mmCIF file of C-alpha atoms and ligand atoms in Angstrom:
data_model
loop_
_atom_site.group_PDB
_atom_site.id
_atom_site.type_symbol
_atom_site.label_atom_id
_atom_site.label_comp_id
_atom_site.label_asym_id
_atom_site.label_seq_id
_atom_site.Cartn_x
_atom_site.Cartn_y
_atom_site.Cartn_z
ATOM 1 C CA MET A 678 -17.901 5.361 -64.453
ATOM 2 C CA PRO A 679 -19.050 3.059 -67.247
ATOM 3 C CA ASN A 680 -22.474 3.876 -68.591
ATOM 4 C CA ASP A 681 -24.192 0.643 -67.568
ATOM 5 C CA LEU A 682 -22.985 1.005 -63.977
ATOM 6 C CA LEU A 683 -24.419 4.507 -63.881
ATOM 7 C CA GLN A 684 -27.663 3.200 -65.312
ATOM 8 C CA LEU A 685 -27.792 0.449 -62.675
ATOM 9 C CA LEU A 686 -27.354 3.077 -59.963
ATOM 10 C CA GLY A 687 -30.138 5.184 -61.422
ATOM 11 C CA THR A 688 -32.490 2.221 -61.748
ATOM 12 C CA ALA A 689 -31.830 1.179 -58.141
ATOM 13 C CA ILE A 690 -32.444 4.652 -56.660
ATOM 14 C CA TRP A 691 -35.538 5.190 -58.836
ATOM 15 C CA PHE A 692 -37.036 1.887 -57.727
ATOM 16 C CA ILE A 693 -36.392 2.171 -53.985
ATOM 17 C CA LEU A 694 -37.115 5.922 -53.708
ATOM 18 C CA PRO A 695 -40.598 5.563 -52.074
ATOM 19 C CA ALA A 696 -38.963 3.446 -49.326
ATOM 20 C CA TYR A 697 -36.216 6.033 -48.763
ATOM 21 C CA VAL A 698 -38.749 8.856 -48.498
ATOM 22 C CA ALA A 699 -40.998 6.804 -46.183
ATOM 23 C CA ASN A 700 -38.006 6.091 -43.954
ATOM 24 C CA ALA A 701 -36.743 9.685 -43.819
ATOM 25 C CA THR A 702 -40.044 11.577 -43.434
ATOM 26 C CA PRO A 703 -40.768 10.549 -39.786
ATOM 27 C CA VAL A 704 -37.469 12.131 -38.705
ATOM 28 C CA VAL A 705 -38.901 15.511 -39.734
ATOM 29 C CA LEU A 706 -42.672 15.031 -39.292
ATOM 30 C CA GLY A 707 -42.765 12.352 -36.576
ATOM 31 C CA GLY A 708 -43.360 12.691 -32.860
ATOM 32 C CA GLY A 709 -46.282 12.476 -30.475
ATOM 33 C CA THR A 710 -48.028 9.293 -29.385
ATOM 34 C CA PRO A 711 -45.873 6.187 -29.763
ATOM 35 C CA ILE A 712 -47.346 3.252 -31.718
ATOM 36 C CA ASP A 713 -46.916 0.963 -28.695
ATOM 37 C CA GLY A 714 -48.699 3.512 -26.486
ATOM 38 C CA GLY A 715 -45.749 3.371 -24.105
ATOM 39 C CA ARG A 716 -46.500 -0.262 -23.259
ATOM 40 C CA LEU A 717 -43.803 -2.706 -22.238
ATOM 41 C CA PHE A 718 -43.176 -6.197 -23.608
ATOM 42 C CA ARG A 719 -43.079 -9.143 -21.204
ATOM 43 C CA ASP A 720 -39.292 -8.720 -20.910
ATOM 44 C CA GLY A 721 -39.924 -5.360 -19.238
ATOM 45 C CA HIS A 722 -38.608 -3.298 -22.165
ATOM 46 C CA PRO A 723 -40.743 -1.156 -24.498
ATOM 47 C CA ILE A 724 -42.430 -3.020 -27.363
ATOM 48 C CA PHE A 725 -41.079 -0.597 -29.998
ATOM 49 C CA GLY A 726 -40.028 2.416 -27.926
ATOM 50 C CA SER A 727 -40.956 6.084 -28.055
ATOM 51 C CA GLY A 728 -39.052 6.652 -31.329
ATOM 52 C CA LYS A 729 -41.796 4.922 -33.335
ATOM 53 C CA THR A 730 -44.816 7.208 -33.436
ATOM 54 C CA ILE A 731 -48.226 7.049 -35.112
ATOM 55 C CA ARG A 732 -47.685 10.432 -36.769
ATOM 56 C CA GLY A 733 -44.292 9.343 -38.108
ATOM 57 C CA PHE A 734 -45.767 6.135 -39.521
ATOM 58 C CA VAL A 735 -48.696 7.878 -41.226
ATOM 59 C CA ALA A 736 -46.512 10.731 -42.538
ATOM 60 C CA GLY A 737 -43.992 8.238 -43.953
ATOM 61 C CA LEU A 738 -46.736 6.198 -45.596
ATOM 62 C CA VAL A 739 -48.334 9.270 -47.190
ATOM 63 C CA ALA A 740 -45.011 10.775 -48.333
ATOM 64 C CA GLY A 741 -43.730 7.496 -49.802
ATOM 65 C CA SER A 742 -47.044 6.942 -51.587
ATOM 66 C CA ILE A 743 -46.938 10.471 -53.048
ATOM 67 C CA VAL A 744 -43.527 9.621 -54.511
ATOM 68 C CA GLY A 745 -45.134 6.619 -56.221
ATOM 69 C CA VAL A 746 -47.848 8.855 -57.706
ATOM 70 C CA LEU A 747 -45.218 11.366 -58.918
ATOM 71 C CA GLN A 748 -43.174 8.542 -60.444
ATOM 72 C CA GLY A 749 -46.269 7.403 -62.325
ATOM 73 C CA LEU A 750 -46.751 10.955 -63.634
ATOM 74 C CA VAL A 751 -43.098 11.360 -64.647
ATOM 75 C CA ALA A 752 -42.888 7.953 -66.283
ATOM 76 C CA GLY A 753 -46.268 8.480 -67.934
ATOM 77 C CA GLN A 754 -47.113 4.962 -66.941
ATOM 78 C CA ALA A 755 -50.274 3.343 -65.732
ATOM 79 C CA TYR A 756 -51.053 4.078 -62.103
ATOM 80 C CA THR A 757 -51.817 0.408 -61.730
ATOM 81 C CA TYR A 758 -48.035 -0.053 -61.522
ATOM 82 C CA TYR A 759 -46.423 2.877 -59.704
ATOM 83 C CA VAL A 760 -49.157 3.706 -57.196
ATOM 84 C CA PRO A 761 -49.461 0.272 -55.564
ATOM 85 C CA LEU A 762 -45.681 -0.141 -55.821
ATOM 86 C CA GLY A 763 -45.034 3.149 -53.997
ATOM 87 C CA LEU A 764 -47.573 2.291 -51.335
ATOM 88 C CA LEU A 765 -46.134 -1.184 -50.742
ATOM 89 C CA LEU A 766 -42.519 0.044 -50.713
ATOM 90 C CA ALA A 767 -43.440 2.751 -48.189
ATOM 91 C CA LEU A 768 -45.494 0.397 -46.021
ATOM 92 C CA GLY A 769 -42.738 -2.230 -46.128
ATOM 93 C CA ALA A 770 -40.078 0.320 -45.163
ATOM 94 C CA LEU A 771 -42.125 1.453 -42.156
ATOM 95 C CA ILE A 772 -42.980 -2.083 -41.019
ATOM 96 C CA GLY A 773 -39.328 -3.091 -41.417
ATOM 97 C CA ASP A 774 -38.249 -0.078 -39.360
ATOM 98 C CA LEU A 775 -40.797 -0.988 -36.690
ATOM 99 C CA LEU A 776 -39.656 -4.611 -36.617
ATOM 100 C CA GLY A 777 -36.051 -3.420 -36.350
ATOM 101 C CA SER A 778 -36.967 -1.435 -33.240
ATOM 102 C CA PHE A 779 -38.806 -4.451 -31.804
ATOM 103 C CA ILE A 780 -35.667 -6.558 -32.257
ATOM 104 C CA LYS A 781 -33.451 -3.811 -30.799
ATOM 105 C CA ARG A 782 -35.621 -3.553 -27.672
ATOM 106 C CA ARG A 783 -35.428 -7.357 -27.220
ATOM 107 C CA LEU A 784 -31.624 -7.045 -27.426
ATOM 108 C CA ASN A 785 -31.650 -4.344 -24.704
ATOM 109 C CA ILE A 786 -30.603 -1.641 -27.157
ATOM 110 C CA PRO A 787 -32.281 1.589 -26.001
ATOM 111 C CA ARG A 788 -34.196 3.931 -28.303
ATOM 112 C CA GLY A 789 -31.700 5.681 -30.557
ATOM 113 C CA GLY A 790 -28.992 3.113 -29.846
ATOM 114 C CA ALA A 791 -27.164 1.769 -32.898
ATOM 115 C CA ALA A 792 -27.789 -1.650 -34.427
ATOM 116 C CA PRO A 793 -25.420 -1.821 -37.394
ATOM 117 C CA VAL A 794 -26.818 -3.454 -40.557
ATOM 118 C CA LEU A 795 -30.314 -3.746 -39.023
ATOM 119 C CA ASP A 796 -30.643 0.067 -38.850
ATOM 120 C CA GLN A 797 -29.400 0.561 -42.408
ATOM 121 C CA LEU A 798 -30.894 -2.407 -44.272
ATOM 122 C CA GLY A 799 -33.889 -3.758 -42.316
ATOM 123 C CA PHE A 800 -36.319 -1.285 -43.853
ATOM 124 C CA VAL A 801 -35.135 -2.032 -47.393
ATOM 125 C CA VAL A 802 -35.505 -5.805 -46.990
ATOM 126 C CA PHE A 803 -39.128 -5.389 -45.919
ATOM 127 C CA ALA A 804 -39.846 -2.803 -48.604
ATOM 128 C CA LEU A 805 -38.674 -5.270 -51.278
ATOM 129 C CA LEU A 806 -40.585 -8.095 -49.613
ATOM 130 C CA LEU A 807 -43.899 -6.239 -49.623
ATOM 131 C CA ALA A 808 -43.359 -4.904 -53.143
ATOM 132 C CA SER A 809 -42.440 -8.317 -54.553
ATOM 133 C CA PRO A 810 -46.016 -9.340 -55.530
ATOM 134 C CA VAL A 811 -46.159 -6.275 -57.809
ATOM 135 C CA MET A 812 -42.547 -6.139 -58.950
ATOM 136 C CA LEU A 813 -39.160 -7.474 -57.931
ATOM 137 C CA PRO A 814 -36.266 -5.854 -59.822
ATOM 138 C CA ARG A 815 -33.570 -8.013 -61.413
ATOM 139 C CA TRP A 816 -30.885 -9.268 -59.032
ATOM 140 C CA GLU A 817 -28.241 -6.711 -60.095
ATOM 141 C CA VAL A 818 -30.637 -3.928 -59.110
ATOM 142 C CA ILE A 819 -31.391 -5.562 -55.736
ATOM 143 C CA LEU A 820 -27.668 -6.015 -55.073
ATOM 144 C CA THR A 821 -27.059 -2.361 -55.968
ATOM 145 C CA ILE A 822 -29.822 -1.287 -53.554
ATOM 146 C CA PHE A 823 -28.148 -3.259 -50.745
ATOM 147 C CA ILE A 824 -24.746 -1.759 -51.531
ATOM 148 C CA ILE A 825 -25.810 1.883 -51.792
ATOM 149 C CA THR A 826 -28.387 2.032 -48.983
ATOM 150 C CA PRO A 827 -26.049 1.911 -45.912
ATOM 151 C CA PRO A 828 -23.875 4.853 -47.044
ATOM 152 C CA ILE A 829 -26.942 6.847 -48.189
ATOM 153 C CA HIS A 830 -28.743 6.094 -44.903
ATOM 154 C CA LEU A 831 -25.720 7.115 -42.822
ATOM 155 C CA ALA A 832 -25.176 10.277 -44.869
ATOM 156 C CA THR A 833 -28.818 11.436 -44.654
ATOM 157 C CA ASN A 834 -28.915 10.654 -40.923
ATOM 158 C CA PHE A 835 -25.798 12.743 -40.431
ATOM 159 C CA VAL A 836 -27.412 15.649 -42.290
ATOM 160 C CA GLY A 837 -30.571 15.192 -40.165
ATOM 161 C CA TYR A 838 -28.405 15.313 -37.046
ATOM 162 C CA LYS A 839 -26.594 18.470 -38.177
ATOM 163 C CA LEU A 840 -29.925 20.133 -38.991
ATOM 164 C CA GLY A 841 -31.192 19.271 -35.506
ATOM 165 C CA PHE A 842 -33.854 16.731 -36.532
ATOM 166 C CA LYS A 843 -32.036 13.782 -34.985
ATOM 167 C CA SER A 844 -30.333 13.391 -31.622
ATOM 168 C CA SER A 845 -27.818 10.826 -32.892
ATOM 169 C CA PRO A 846 -25.641 11.162 -36.014
ATOM 170 C CA TYR A 847 -26.365 7.542 -37.202
HETATM 171 N N1 LIG B 308 -39.849 8.475 -36.042
HETATM 172 C C1 LIG B 308 -41.210 8.557 -35.709
HETATM 173 N N2 LIG B 308 -42.063 7.561 -36.056
HETATM 174 C C2 LIG B 308 -41.630 6.462 -36.731
HETATM 175 C C3 LIG B 308 -40.261 6.354 -37.065
HETATM 176 C C4 LIG B 308 -39.405 7.374 -36.696
HETATM 177 O O1 LIG B 308 -41.632 9.561 -35.136
HETATM 178 N N3 LIG B 308 -42.514 5.490 -37.059
HETATM 179 C C5 LIG B 308 -38.961 9.593 -35.682
HETATM 180 C C6 LIG B 308 -38.568 9.586 -34.215
HETATM 181 O O2 LIG B 308 -38.473 10.908 -33.770
HETATM 182 C C7 LIG B 308 -37.204 8.918 -34.245
HETATM 183 C C8 LIG B 308 -36.623 9.449 -35.538
HETATM 184 O O3 LIG B 308 -37.745 9.519 -36.421
HETATM 185 O O4 LIG B 308 -36.413 9.251 -33.141
HETATM 186 C C9 LIG B 308 -35.510 8.605 -36.124
HETATM 187 O O5 LIG B 308 -35.957 7.320 -36.446
HETATM 188 P P1 LIG B 308 -35.120 6.026 -36.053
HETATM 189 O O6 LIG B 308 -33.667 6.272 -36.168
HETATM 190 O O7 LIG B 308 -35.707 4.896 -36.797
HETATM 191 O O8 LIG B 308 -35.542 5.850 -34.498
HETATM 192 P P2 LIG B 308 -34.664 5.857 -33.177
HETATM 193 O O9 LIG B 308 -35.032 7.057 -32.359
HETATM 194 O O10 LIG B 308 -33.245 5.632 -33.498
HETATM 195 O O11 LIG B 308 -35.250 4.611 -32.387
HETATM 196 P P3 LIG B 308 -34.869 3.055 -32.548
HETATM 197 O O12 LIG B 308 -33.735 2.790 -31.606
HETATM 198 O O13 LIG B 308 -36.130 2.359 -32.129
HETATM 199 O O14 LIG B 308 -34.518 2.790 -33.971
HETATM 200 MG MG1 LIG B 309 -32.007 5.311 -35.077
#
């Protein structure tokens, strides 16, 4: 692979890493009380469903934010950049994931049911959106993030399924 393509890949993964970690952590550390408290929306379906828990949200937010702190340490750069960026990327990923579940419930897709594209990219769109006041990477980096995220998401979900953390392989 040409060097600049490799560098683009590295830049993309480095930037979006807090969002990835925030999205993956609830699979391992989540569970317990659902964010919607088990309440139904006016269409009779759950607001978010039992797969979106308070513990998962908090764990994802903390883990993603820790990645931001570590990135600041590694890069030796001012915390005024990496710490808020990590926090916003993590928060955006979790809000995007939550919104994805809200949309899925409105479409009659049960908890754990697949919603292609939405499942793989929704969290990344919101992570970038929330991070944008601090930093929006150049368009090639954003495009790379959109290209690599679905296969990475599917691969990590499959590993989570094989390890027994997830009930569905996607
Ligand atoms: N999880 C959690 N809290 C969150 C997000 C996720 O506890 N805020 C956990 C749940 O155990 C969930 C698992 O991580 O089942 C996988 O997350 P995801 O695939 O996003 O949820 P699904 O169960 O597929 O539910 P949905 O159909 O609403 O996406
Ligand atoms: Mg799912």
